[in-house]
PDB file of C-alpha atoms in Angstrom:
ATOM      1  CA  ILE A  76     181.880  45.666  16.556  1.00 38.00           C
ATOM      2  CA  HIS A  77     184.196  46.303  19.515  1.00 36.00           C
ATOM      3  CA  ILE A  78     181.748  44.599  21.867  1.00 35.00           C
ATOM      4  CA  ILE A  79     181.587  41.554  19.578  1.00 35.00           C
ATOM      5  CA  TYR A  80     185.390  41.454  19.349  1.00 38.00           C
ATOM      6  CA  ILE A  81     185.843  41.708  23.126  1.00 35.00           C
ATOM      7  CA  SER A  82     183.184  39.053  23.742  1.00 37.00           C
ATOM      8  CA  ALA A  83     184.799  36.702  21.247  1.00 40.00           C
ATOM      9  CA  THR A  84     188.222  37.293  22.842  1.00 38.00           C
ATOM     10  CA  LEU A  85     186.879  36.587  26.325  1.00 33.00           C
ATOM     11  CA  ALA A  86     185.151  33.441  25.091  1.00 39.00           C
ATOM     12  CA  HIS A  87     188.408  32.300  23.502  1.00 41.00           C
ATOM     13  CA  ILE A  88     190.348  32.936  26.722  1.00 33.00           C
ATOM     14  CA  MET A  89     187.734  31.036  28.750  1.00 35.00           C
ATOM     15  CA  CYS A  90     187.931  28.145  26.305  1.00 42.00           C
ATOM     16  CA  ILE A  91     191.725  27.986  26.648  1.00 36.00           C
ATOM     17  CA  ALA A  92     191.466  28.197  30.434  1.00 35.00           C
ATOM     18  CA  THR A  93     188.927  25.387  30.458  1.00 37.00           C
ATOM     19  CA  GLN A  94     191.129  23.215  28.261  1.00 41.00           C
ATOM     20  CA  GLN A  95     194.150  23.878  30.471  1.00 36.00           C
ATOM     21  CA  GLN A  96     192.144  23.019  33.559  1.00 35.00           C
ATOM     22  CA  HIS A  97     191.466  19.572  32.132  1.00 39.00           C
ATOM     23  CA  ASN A  98     195.216  18.924  31.928  1.00 37.00           C
ATOM     24  CA  TYR A  99     195.573  18.891  35.721  1.00 34.00           C
ATOM     25  CA  ASN A 100     195.112  15.819  37.877  1.00 39.00           C
ATOM     26  CA  SER A 101     193.246  15.643  41.138  1.00 40.00           C
ATOM     27  CA  LYS A 102     192.925  13.236  44.025  1.00 43.00           C
ATOM     28  CA  LYS A 103     189.853  11.204  44.789  1.00 41.00           C
ATOM     29  CA  ASN A 104     189.869   9.142  47.975  1.00 40.00           C
ATOM     30  CA  GLY A 105     193.636   9.511  48.049  1.00 40.00           C
ATOM     31  CA  VAL A 106     194.071   8.177  44.508  1.00 39.00           C
ATOM     32  CA  MET A 107     195.415  10.375  41.714  1.00 38.00           C
ATOM     33  CA  VAL A 108     192.875  10.523  38.906  1.00 41.00           C
ATOM     34  CA  ALA A 109     192.584  12.494  35.676  1.00 44.00           C
ATOM     35  CA  ALA A 110     190.429  15.594  35.631  1.00 46.00           C
ATOM     36  CA  ALA A 111     187.101  15.227  33.868  1.00 50.00           C
ATOM     37  CA  ALA A 112     187.477  15.302  30.094  1.00 62.00           C
ATOM     38  CA  PRO A 113     185.739  18.022  28.048  1.00 72.00           C
ATOM     39  CA  SER A 114     182.193  17.324  26.958  1.00 80.00           C
ATOM     40  CA  GLY A 115     182.033  15.350  23.737  1.00 83.00           C
ATOM     41  CA  LEU A 116     178.388  16.308  23.337  1.00 89.00           C
ATOM     42  CA  ARG A 117     178.833  20.070  23.075  1.00 90.00           C
ATOM     43  CA  PRO A 118     180.740  20.085  19.746  1.00 91.00           C
ATOM     44  CA  MET A 119     178.062  17.833  18.227  1.00 93.00           C
ATOM     45  CA  LEU A 120     175.059  19.897  19.329  1.00 94.00           C
ATOM     46  CA  PRO A 121     174.828  21.855  16.031  1.00 94.00           C
ATOM     47  CA  LEU A 122     174.720  18.577  14.066  1.00 94.00           C
ATOM     48  CA  ILE A 123     172.019  17.229  16.374  1.00 96.00           C
ATOM     49  CA  LEU A 124     169.899  20.355  15.993  1.00 96.00           C
ATOM     50  CA  TYR A 125     170.375  20.274  12.218  1.00 97.00           C
ATOM     51  CA  GLY A 126     169.263  16.638  12.312  1.00 96.00           C
ATOM     52  CA  TYR A 127     166.038  17.476  14.134  1.00 97.00           C
ATOM     53  CA  ALA A 128     165.362  20.319  11.690  1.00 97.00           C
ATOM     54  CA  PHE A 129     166.089  18.064   8.703  1.00 97.00           C
ATOM     55  CA  ASN A 130     163.775  15.287   9.928  1.00 97.00           C
ATOM     56  CA  THR A 131     160.945  17.729  10.555  1.00 97.00           C
ATOM     57  CA  ALA A 132     161.340  19.555   7.235  1.00 97.00           C
ATOM     58  CA  PHE A 133     161.747  16.269   5.358  1.00 96.00           C
ATOM     59  CA  TYR A 134     158.618  14.833   6.970  1.00 96.00           C
ATOM     60  CA  LEU A 135     156.537  17.881   6.060  1.00 95.00           C
ATOM     61  CA  GLY A 136     157.941  17.920   2.527  1.00 95.00           C
ATOM     62  CA  VAL A 137     157.288  14.211   1.893  1.00 93.00           C
ATOM     63  CA  LYS A 138     153.803  14.450   3.387  1.00 92.00           C
ATOM     64  CA  ALA A 139     153.007  17.327   1.010  1.00 92.00           C
ATOM     65  CA  LEU A 140     154.469  15.600  -2.059  1.00 91.00           C
ATOM     66  CA  LEU A 141     153.034  12.095  -1.628  1.00 88.00           C
ATOM     67  CA  PRO A 142     149.560  13.022  -2.938  1.00 85.00           C
ATOM     68  CA  GLN A 143     151.236  14.256  -6.131  1.00 83.00           C
ATOM     69  CA  THR A 144     152.524  10.742  -6.939  1.00 80.00           C
ATOM     70  CA  GLY A 145     149.065   9.586  -7.986  1.00 77.00           C
ATOM     71  CA  TRP A 146     149.303   6.556  -5.705  1.00 82.00           C
ATOM     72  CA  ASP A 147     146.434   5.663  -3.383  1.00 78.00           C
ATOM     73  CA  PHE A 148     147.493   5.986   0.261  1.00 81.00           C
ATOM     74  CA  THR A 149     144.172   4.814   1.675  1.00 77.00           C
ATOM     75  CA  VAL A 150     144.868   2.463   4.569  1.00 78.00           C
ATOM     76  CA  ASP A 151     143.052  -0.278   6.432  1.00 74.00           C
ATOM     77  CA  PRO A 152     140.127   1.088   8.507  1.00 76.00           C
ATOM     78  CA  THR A 153     141.957   0.063  11.703  1.00 78.00           C
ATOM     79  CA  HIS A 154     144.356   2.967  11.053  1.00 80.00           C
ATOM     80  CA  CYS A 155     141.551   5.492  10.459  1.00 80.00           C
ATOM     81  CA  PRO A 156     139.200   7.481  12.695  1.00 79.00           C
ATOM     82  CA  GLU A 157     135.804   5.903  13.266  1.00 75.00           C
ATOM     83  CA  ASP A 158     134.064   8.697  11.371  1.00 75.00           C
ATOM     84  CA  ASN A 159     136.358   8.268   8.337  1.00 76.00           C
ATOM     85  CA  PRO A 160     137.040   4.546   7.788  1.00 70.00           C
ATOM     86  CA  SER A 161     138.518   5.058   4.298  1.00 72.00           C
ATOM     87  CA  CYS A 162     141.017   7.777   5.210  1.00 77.00           C
ATOM     88  CA  THR A 163     144.250   8.555   3.413  1.00 80.00           C
ATOM     89  CA  ARG A 164     147.299   8.363   5.685  1.00 84.00           C
ATOM     90  CA  THR A 165     150.099  10.184   3.901  1.00 87.00           C
ATOM     91  CA  ASP A 166     151.256  11.255   7.367  1.00 88.00           C
ATOM     92  CA  LEU A 167     151.921   7.608   8.289  1.00 89.00           C
ATOM     93  CA  ALA A 168     153.787   6.991   5.028  1.00 90.00           C
ATOM     94  CA  ALA A 169     155.884  10.140   5.503  1.00 93.00           C
ATOM     95  CA  PHE A 170     156.731   9.066   9.061  1.00 94.00           C
ATOM     96  CA  GLN A 171     157.968   5.689   7.815  1.00 93.00           C
ATOM     97  CA  ILE A 172     160.046   7.298   5.063  1.00 95.00           C
ATOM     98  CA  VAL A 173     161.764   9.598   7.592  1.00 96.00           C
ATOM     99  CA  ALA A 174     162.500   6.554   9.751  1.00 96.00           C
ATOM    100  CA  LEU A 175     163.864   4.738   6.695  1.00 96.00           C
ATOM    101  CA  VAL A 176     166.279   7.593   5.907  1.00 97.00           C
ATOM    102  CA  ASN A 177     167.565   7.704   9.487  1.00 97.00           C
ATOM    103  CA  LEU A 178     167.942   3.939   9.762  1.00 97.00           C
ATOM    104  CA  THR A 179     169.737   3.781   6.416  1.00 97.00           C
ATOM    105  CA  TYR A 180     172.249   6.356   7.675  1.00 97.00           C
ATOM    106  CA  LEU A 181     172.851   4.413  10.892  1.00 97.00           C
ATOM    107  CA  GLY A 182     172.937   0.967   9.290  1.00 97.00           C
ATOM    108  CA  LEU A 183     175.288   1.820   6.424  1.00 97.00           C
ATOM    109  CA  LEU A 184     177.601   3.966   8.566  1.00 96.00           C
ATOM    110  CA  GLY A 185     177.725   1.192  11.163  1.00 96.00           C
ATOM    111  CA  LEU A 186     178.609  -1.480   8.599  1.00 96.00           C
ATOM    112  CA  TYR A 187     181.227   0.757   6.983  1.00 96.00           C
ATOM    113  CA  SER A 188     182.898   1.687  10.264  1.00 95.00           C
ATOM    114  CA  TYR A 189     182.771  -1.789  11.778  1.00 95.00           C
ATOM    115  CA  TYR A 190     183.854  -3.878   8.811  1.00 94.00           C
ATOM    116  CA  ILE A 191     185.381  -1.677   6.097  1.00 93.00           C
ATOM    117  CA  SER A 192     186.811   1.690   7.187  1.00 90.00           C
ATOM    118  CA  ASN A 193     190.555   2.043   7.771  1.00 86.00           C
ATOM    119  CA  LYS A 194     189.713   4.580  10.470  1.00 85.00           C
ATOM    120  CA  GLY A 195     186.872   2.582  11.970  1.00 87.00           C
ATOM    121  CA  VAL A 196     186.498   0.061  14.755  1.00 89.00           C
ATOM    122  CA  LYS A 197     189.150  -2.383  13.540  1.00 87.00           C
ATOM    123  CA  HIS A 198     191.914   0.190  13.045  1.00 88.00           C
ATOM    124  CA  GLY A 199     190.876   3.470  14.665  1.00 90.00           C
ATOM    125  CA  ILE A 200     191.085   2.354  18.297  1.00 92.00           C
ATOM    126  CA  PRO A 201     193.261  -0.173  20.161  1.00 92.00           C
ATOM    127  CA  ASN A 202     191.840  -3.689  20.223  1.00 91.00           C
ATOM    128  CA  THR A 203     191.966  -3.809  24.018  1.00 93.00           C
ATOM    129  CA  PRO A 204     189.340  -3.355  26.752  1.00 94.00           C
ATOM    130  CA  GLN A 205     190.655   0.174  27.314  1.00 93.00           C
ATOM    131  CA  GLY A 206     190.459   0.967  23.602  1.00 93.00           C
ATOM    132  CA  ARG A 207     186.996  -0.491  23.127  1.00 94.00           C
ATOM    133  CA  ILE A 208     185.597   1.271  26.219  1.00 95.00           C
ATOM    134  CA  PHE A 209     187.555   4.552  26.417  1.00 94.00           C
ATOM    135  CA  GLY A 210     189.048   5.068  22.951  1.00 91.00           C
ATOM    136  CA  HIS A 211     187.928   7.950  20.753  1.00 91.00           C
ATOM    137  CA  LEU A 212     186.495   7.221  17.322  1.00 92.00           C
ATOM    138  CA  LEU A 213     185.017   9.973  15.186  1.00 93.00           C
ATOM    139  CA  GLU A 214     182.811   7.551  13.288  1.00 94.00           C
ATOM    140  CA  ALA A 215     181.355   6.403  16.622  1.00 94.00           C
ATOM    141  CA  ASP A 216     180.536  10.052  17.377  1.00 95.00           C
ATOM    142  CA  TYR A 217     178.634  10.294  14.105  1.00 96.00           C
ATOM    143  CA  VAL A 218     176.748   7.080  14.921  1.00 96.00           C
ATOM    144  CA  ASN A 219     175.830   8.495  18.337  1.00 96.00           C
ATOM    145  CA  VAL A 220     174.682  11.749  16.727  1.00 97.00           C
ATOM    146  CA  GLY A 221     172.427   9.684  14.472  1.00 96.00           C
ATOM    147  CA  ILE A 222     171.078   7.785  17.482  1.00 97.00           C
ATOM    148  CA  VAL A 223     170.285  10.991  19.398  1.00 97.00           C
ATOM    149  CA  VAL A 224     168.626  12.550  16.345  1.00 97.00           C
ATOM    150  CA  PHE A 225     166.587   9.525  15.294  1.00 96.00           C
ATOM    151  CA  GLN A 226     165.562   8.229  18.718  1.00 96.00           C
ATOM    152  CA  GLY A 227     164.790  11.705  20.057  1.00 96.00           C
ATOM    153  CA  TRP A 228     162.802  12.796  17.004  1.00 96.00           C
ATOM    154  CA  ASP A 229     161.036   9.454  16.732  1.00 95.00           C
ATOM    155  CA  PHE A 230     160.083   9.528  20.417  1.00 95.00           C
ATOM    156  CA  VAL A 231     158.383  12.915  20.090  1.00 95.00           C
ATOM    157  CA  ALA A 232     156.816  12.163  16.695  1.00 94.00           C
ATOM    158  CA  SER A 233     155.476   8.786  17.865  1.00 93.00           C
ATOM    159  CA  ILE A 234     153.297  10.569  20.425  1.00 92.00           C
ATOM    160  CA  PHE A 235     151.139  11.680  17.481  1.00 90.00           C
ATOM    161  CA  PHE A 236     150.966   8.208  15.864  1.00 88.00           C
ATOM    162  CA  GLU A 237     148.910   5.619  17.701  1.00 84.00           C
ATOM    163  CA  GLU A 238     150.541   2.846  15.670  1.00 83.00           C
ATOM    164  CA  HIS A 239     153.969   3.697  17.082  1.00 87.00           C
ATOM    165  CA  CYS A 240     153.118   5.030  20.529  1.00 88.00           C
ATOM    166  CA  THR A 241     153.433   1.712  22.354  1.00 89.00           C
ATOM    167  CA  MET A 242     155.059   1.159  25.730  1.00 89.00           C
ATOM    168  CA  ILE A 243     157.805  -1.090  24.332  1.00 85.00           C
ATOM    169  CA  MET A 244     158.750   1.228  21.467  1.00 88.00           C
ATOM    170  CA  MET A 245     158.616   4.445  23.501  1.00 92.00           C
ATOM    171  CA  THR A 246     160.752   2.875  26.233  1.00 91.00           C
ATOM    172  CA  HIS A 247     163.182   1.608  23.609  1.00 89.00           C
ATOM    173  CA  HIS A 248     163.440   5.085  22.042  1.00 92.00           C
ATOM    174  CA  LEU A 249     164.092   6.695  25.427  1.00 94.00           C
ATOM    175  CA  LEU A 250     166.714   4.187  26.583  1.00 93.00           C
ATOM    176  CA  ALA A 251     168.539   4.318  23.239  1.00 94.00           C
ATOM    177  CA  PHE A 252     168.417   8.136  23.265  1.00 96.00           C
ATOM    178  CA  ILE A 253     170.092   8.203  26.702  1.00 95.00           C
ATOM    179  CA  CYS A 254     172.736   5.745  25.477  1.00 95.00           C
ATOM    180  CA  GLY A 255     173.614   7.911  22.481  1.00 95.00           C
ATOM    181  CA  LEU A 256     173.516  11.166  24.445  1.00 95.00           C
ATOM    182  CA  TYR A 257     175.852  10.128  27.247  1.00 95.00           C
ATOM    183  CA  SER A 258     178.100   8.068  24.989  1.00 94.00           C
ATOM    184  CA  LEU A 259     178.765  11.373  23.244  1.00 94.00           C
ATOM    185  CA  GLU A 260     179.112  13.287  26.508  1.00 94.00           C
ATOM    186  CA  TYR A 261     181.646  10.902  28.046  1.00 93.00           C
ATOM    187  CA  GLY A 262     183.182   9.522  24.856  1.00 91.00           C
ATOM    188  CA  LEU A 263     182.598   5.965  26.011  1.00 93.00           C
ATOM    189  CA  VAL A 264     182.265   2.575  24.278  1.00 94.00           C
ATOM    190  CA  PRO A 265     183.016   3.624  20.664  1.00 94.00           C
ATOM    191  CA  HIS A 266     183.449   0.014  19.560  1.00 95.00           C
ATOM    192  CA  TYR A 267     180.086  -1.019  20.934  1.00 95.00           C
ATOM    193  CA  ALA A 268     178.253   2.160  19.937  1.00 95.00           C
ATOM    194  CA  VAL A 269     179.095   1.416  16.308  1.00 96.00           C
ATOM    195  CA  TYR A 270     177.767  -2.130  16.564  1.00 96.00           C
ATOM    196  CA  PHE A 271     174.685  -1.687  18.736  1.00 95.00           C
ATOM    197  CA  GLY A 272     173.689   1.710  17.346  1.00 95.00           C
ATOM    198  CA  GLY A 273     174.857   1.233  13.768  1.00 95.00           C
ATOM    199  CA  VAL A 274     175.406  -2.319  12.539  1.00 96.00           C
ATOM    200  CA  SER A 275     172.326  -3.746  14.247  1.00 95.00           C
ATOM    201  CA  GLU A 276     170.133  -1.075  12.656  1.00 95.00           C
ATOM    202  CA  PHE A 277     170.940  -2.447   9.198  1.00 96.00           C
ATOM    203  CA  SER A 278     168.135  -4.963   9.676  1.00 95.00           C
ATOM    204  CA  SER A 279     165.768  -2.113  10.558  1.00 95.00           C
ATOM    205  CA  ILE A 280     166.146  -0.701   7.033  1.00 96.00           C
ATOM    206  CA  PHE A 281     164.238  -3.679   5.661  1.00 96.00           C
ATOM    207  CA  LEU A 282     161.777  -3.524   8.555  1.00 94.00           C
ATOM    208  CA  ALA A 283     160.954   0.121   7.774  1.00 94.00           C
ATOM    209  CA  ILE A 284     160.193  -0.742   4.141  1.00 94.00           C
ATOM    210  CA  SER A 285     158.161  -3.806   5.121  1.00 92.00           C
ATOM    211  CA  THR A 286     156.174  -1.745   7.631  1.00 91.00           C
ATOM    212  CA  LEU A 287     155.497   0.876   4.979  1.00 90.00           C
ATOM    213  CA  PHE A 288     153.996  -1.823   2.757  1.00 90.00           C
ATOM    214  CA  GLN A 289     152.068  -3.176   5.741  1.00 87.00           C
ATOM    215  CA  TYR A 290     150.289   0.160   6.093  1.00 87.00           C
ATOM    216  CA  HIS A 291     150.059   0.695   2.331  1.00 86.00           C
ATOM    217  CA  PRO A 292     150.035  -2.687   0.496  1.00 86.00           C
ATOM    218  CA  PRO A 293     151.192  -2.641  -3.134  1.00 87.00           C
ATOM    219  CA  SER A 294     147.726  -3.775  -4.232  1.00 84.00           C
ATOM    220  CA  ALA A 295     146.280  -0.643  -2.620  1.00 82.00           C
ATOM    221  CA  LEU A 296     148.958   1.770  -3.818  1.00 83.00           C
ATOM    222  CA  VAL A 297     148.550   1.057  -7.532  1.00 83.00           C
ATOM    223  CA  PRO A 298     145.771  -0.429  -9.718  1.00 83.00           C
ATOM    224  CA  ALA A 299     145.682  -4.199 -10.217  1.00 82.00           C
ATOM    225  CA  ASP A 300     146.668  -3.836 -13.897  1.00 84.00           C
ATOM    226  CA  SER A 301     149.601  -1.531 -13.181  1.00 85.00           C
ATOM    227  CA  PRO A 302     153.016  -2.795 -14.386  1.00 87.00           C
ATOM    228  CA  LYS A 303     154.445  -1.455 -11.097  1.00 87.00           C
ATOM    229  CA  LEU A 304     152.465  -3.950  -8.999  1.00 91.00           C
ATOM    230  CA  PRO A 305     154.714  -7.028  -9.589  1.00 92.00           C
ATOM    231  CA  LEU A 306     157.795  -4.909  -8.870  1.00 93.00           C
ATOM    232  CA  LEU A 307     156.337  -3.569  -5.615  1.00 91.00           C
ATOM    233  CA  ASN A 308     155.291  -7.089  -4.558  1.00 92.00           C
ATOM    234  CA  THR A 309     158.825  -8.335  -5.241  1.00 94.00           C
ATOM    235  CA  ILE A 310     160.357  -5.486  -3.224  1.00 94.00           C
ATOM    236  CA  GLU A 311     158.027  -6.218  -0.317  1.00 93.00           C
ATOM    237  CA  LEU A 312     158.851  -9.946  -0.306  1.00 93.00           C
ATOM    238  CA  PHE A 313     162.593  -9.255  -0.646  1.00 95.00           C
ATOM    239  CA  CYS A 314     162.565  -6.798   2.287  1.00 95.00           C
ATOM    240  CA  GLN A 315     160.616  -9.211   4.485  1.00 93.00           C
ATOM    241  CA  ALA A 316     163.106 -12.003   3.794  1.00 93.00           C
ATOM    242  CA  MET A 317     166.116  -9.722   4.272  1.00 95.00           C
ATOM    243  CA  PHE A 318     164.719  -8.417   7.541  1.00 95.00           C
ATOM    244  CA  VAL A 319     164.433 -11.924   8.992  1.00 94.00           C
ATOM    245  CA  LEU A 320     167.907 -12.868   7.752  1.00 95.00           C
ATOM    246  CA  THR A 321     169.719  -9.709   8.879  1.00 96.00           C
ATOM    247  CA  PHE A 322     167.851  -9.639  12.201  1.00 96.00           C
ATOM    248  CA  PHE A 323     169.090 -13.149  12.977  1.00 96.00           C
ATOM    249  CA  ILE A 324     172.653 -12.327  11.881  1.00 96.00           C
ATOM    250  CA  PHE A 325     173.100  -8.917  13.507  1.00 96.00           C
ATOM    251  CA  ARG A 326     170.534  -8.833  16.335  1.00 95.00           C
ATOM    252  CA  ILE A 327     170.744 -12.417  17.572  1.00 95.00           C
ATOM    253  CA  VAL A 328     174.077 -14.048  16.688  1.00 95.00           C
ATOM    254  CA  GLY A 329     176.171 -10.877  16.399  1.00 95.00           C
ATOM    255  CA  TRP A 330     174.350  -9.100  19.226  1.00 96.00           C
ATOM    256  CA  VAL A 331     174.876 -11.930  21.755  1.00 94.00           C
ATOM    257  CA  HIS A 332     178.541 -12.257  20.837  1.00 95.00           C
ATOM    258  CA  THR A 333     179.161  -8.492  21.008  1.00 96.00           C
ATOM    259  CA  CYS A 334     177.195  -8.127  24.239  1.00 96.00           C
ATOM    260  CA  TYR A 335     179.255 -10.888  25.857  1.00 96.00           C
ATOM    261  CA  LYS A 336     182.477  -9.169  24.785  1.00 96.00           C
ATOM    262  CA  PHE A 337     181.137  -5.851  26.110  1.00 97.00           C
ATOM    263  CA  LEU A 338     180.358  -7.341  29.527  1.00 97.00           C
ATOM    264  CA  ILE A 339     183.831  -8.921  29.706  1.00 97.00           C
ATOM    265  CA  ASP A 340     185.443  -5.557  28.874  1.00 96.00           C
ATOM    266  CA  CYS A 341     183.306  -3.797  31.483  1.00 96.00           C
ATOM    267  CA  ARG A 342     184.275  -6.357  34.103  1.00 96.00           C
ATOM    268  CA  TYR A 343     187.939  -5.760  33.287  1.00 96.00           C
ATOM    269  CA  VAL A 344     187.863  -1.948  33.495  1.00 95.00           C
ATOM    270  CA  ILE A 345     185.721  -1.960  36.648  1.00 95.00           C
ATOM    271  CA  HIS A 346     187.822  -4.615  38.378  1.00 94.00           C
ATOM    272  CA  ASN A 347     191.022  -2.699  37.580  1.00 93.00           C
ATOM    273  CA  LYS A 348     189.478   0.676  38.554  1.00 92.00           C
ATOM    274  CA  LEU A 349     190.195   2.184  35.139  1.00 94.00           C
ATOM    275  CA  VAL A 350     187.069   4.347  34.931  1.00 92.00           C
ATOM    276  CA  ASP A 351     188.427   7.094  37.206  1.00 88.00           C
ATOM    277  CA  ARG A 352     191.740   6.974  35.389  1.00 90.00           C
ATOM    278  CA  TYR A 353     190.359   7.323  31.868  1.00 91.00           C
ATOM    279  CA  GLN A 354     186.959   8.987  32.237  1.00 89.00           C
ATOM    280  CA  PRO A 355     186.178  10.108  35.797  1.00 89.00           C
ATOM    281  CA  GLY A 356     182.532  10.654  36.620  1.00 89.00           C
ATOM    282  CA  SER A 357     181.261   8.189  34.024  1.00 91.00           C
ATOM    283  CA  GLY A 358     181.034   5.130  36.273  1.00 92.00           C
ATOM    284  CA  TRP A 359     177.248   5.422  36.668  1.00 95.00           C
ATOM    285  CA  PHE A 360     176.777   5.480  32.922  1.00 95.00           C
ATOM    286  CA  LEU A 361     178.908   2.390  32.411  1.00 95.00           C
ATOM    287  CA  TRP A 362     176.639   0.527  34.841  1.00 96.00           C
ATOM    288  CA  TYR A 363     173.644   1.931  32.967  1.00 96.00           C
ATOM    289  CA  LEU A 364     175.028   0.519  29.714  1.00 96.00           C
ATOM    290  CA  ILE A 365     175.600  -2.868  31.334  1.00 96.00           C
ATOM    291  CA  THR A 366     171.984  -2.949  32.519  1.00 95.00           C
ATOM    292  CA  ILE A 367     170.607  -1.737  29.183  1.00 93.00           C
ATOM    293  CA  SER A 368     172.684  -4.244  27.209  1.00 94.00           C
ATOM    294  CA  LEU A 369     171.091  -7.080  29.173  1.00 94.00           C
ATOM    295  CA  LEU A 370     167.567  -5.655  28.859  1.00 91.00           C
ATOM    296  CA  LEU A 371     167.917  -4.997  25.126  1.00 90.00           C
ATOM    297  CA  SER A 372     169.365  -8.477  24.613  1.00 93.00           C
ATOM    298  CA  MET A 373     166.203  -9.938  26.091  1.00 92.00           C
ATOM    299  CA  LEU A 374     164.159  -7.585  23.892  1.00 88.00           C
ATOM    300  CA  GLN A 375     165.950  -8.832  20.759  1.00 92.00           C
ATOM    301  CA  ILE A 376     165.103 -12.410  21.701  1.00 92.00           C
ATOM    302  CA  PHE A 377     161.468 -11.432  22.361  1.00 91.00           C
ATOM    303  CA  TRP A 378     161.231  -9.702  18.983  1.00 90.00           C
ATOM    304  CA  PHE A 379     162.803 -12.655  17.204  1.00 91.00           C
ATOM    305  CA  TRP A 380     160.312 -14.986  18.883  1.00 92.00           C
ATOM    306  CA  GLN A 381     157.520 -12.757  17.550  1.00 90.00           C
ATOM    307  CA  ILE A 382     159.054 -12.917  14.063  1.00 90.00           C
ATOM    308  CA  VAL A 383     159.165 -16.711  14.198  1.00 89.00           C
ATOM    309  CA  GLU A 384     155.548 -16.851  15.358  1.00 87.00           C
ATOM    310  CA  LYS A 385     154.566 -14.538  12.504  1.00 84.00           C
ATOM    311  CA  ILE A 386     156.328 -16.768   9.977  1.00 83.00           C
ATOM    312  CA  LYS A 387     154.603 -19.859  11.419  1.00 80.00           C
ATOM    313  CA  SER A 388     151.187 -18.206  11.027  1.00 81.00           C
ATOM    314  CA  MET A 389     151.944 -17.503   7.356  1.00 74.00           C
ATOM    315  CA  LEU A 390     152.925 -21.102   6.525  1.00 71.00           C
TER     316      LEU A 390
END
């Protein structure tokens, strides 16, 4: 007990000393700059670990329970091994359901913080380049936690799913994971983290449901004479339409506008040398975000072009 008490006391003293150290200024190239701020990632690590544990446990639980629903999860032979062309892929359905839960969290939290919350983007930080880039917003932290959990878990899980282990998607997961991780670490771009990591994912909610029906069509899940079939067909059609609509609104129109505003803010803080004043050591990451915002903008346009081509083929 004494050892635990002494260890806790020493840890507390070290914590206070560390916090006090951050209050001092230092010189860099003859210019007075603020000392590096405490890590914003460390306090969120327990939530991130809980998120990974939840996703894994939820996946295993859903995978075990799906056969009990009585629905037929047999998929198209293209998603089955050659020696078992009529396989049942409850693992694929469970994977999509985990993705749906994560995307729902990000999408709804993003919409709430960006458009509704009194403590969110519109009111929680100053509406200035400094506020949008360097301000602290707790809801942005929770969005970034969701990004780190979802993108990190999905990256590892996708290795075991051929349908999701594509170069584009794996690269997207990795780049987004780095964005969320270091946005937490440095406490940067809360305004834009909420939009790009939260609001834009609202469209992905409908995509996750549509993809689930793509692997497991309603006509395969339930018998042709089931009263649930018309309802499932309606849900599928509704989600497909909502995905196209929300993708255009949030990932094309809103994305381009927000990305332009982000680049203007970055130009301002870099030109006025505000990075070392507000968050020293984070300059490399700000340039990373600038690069990624341009790359992901092109990816959104590429995806939307694919959506349009898909719609044309259906007409």
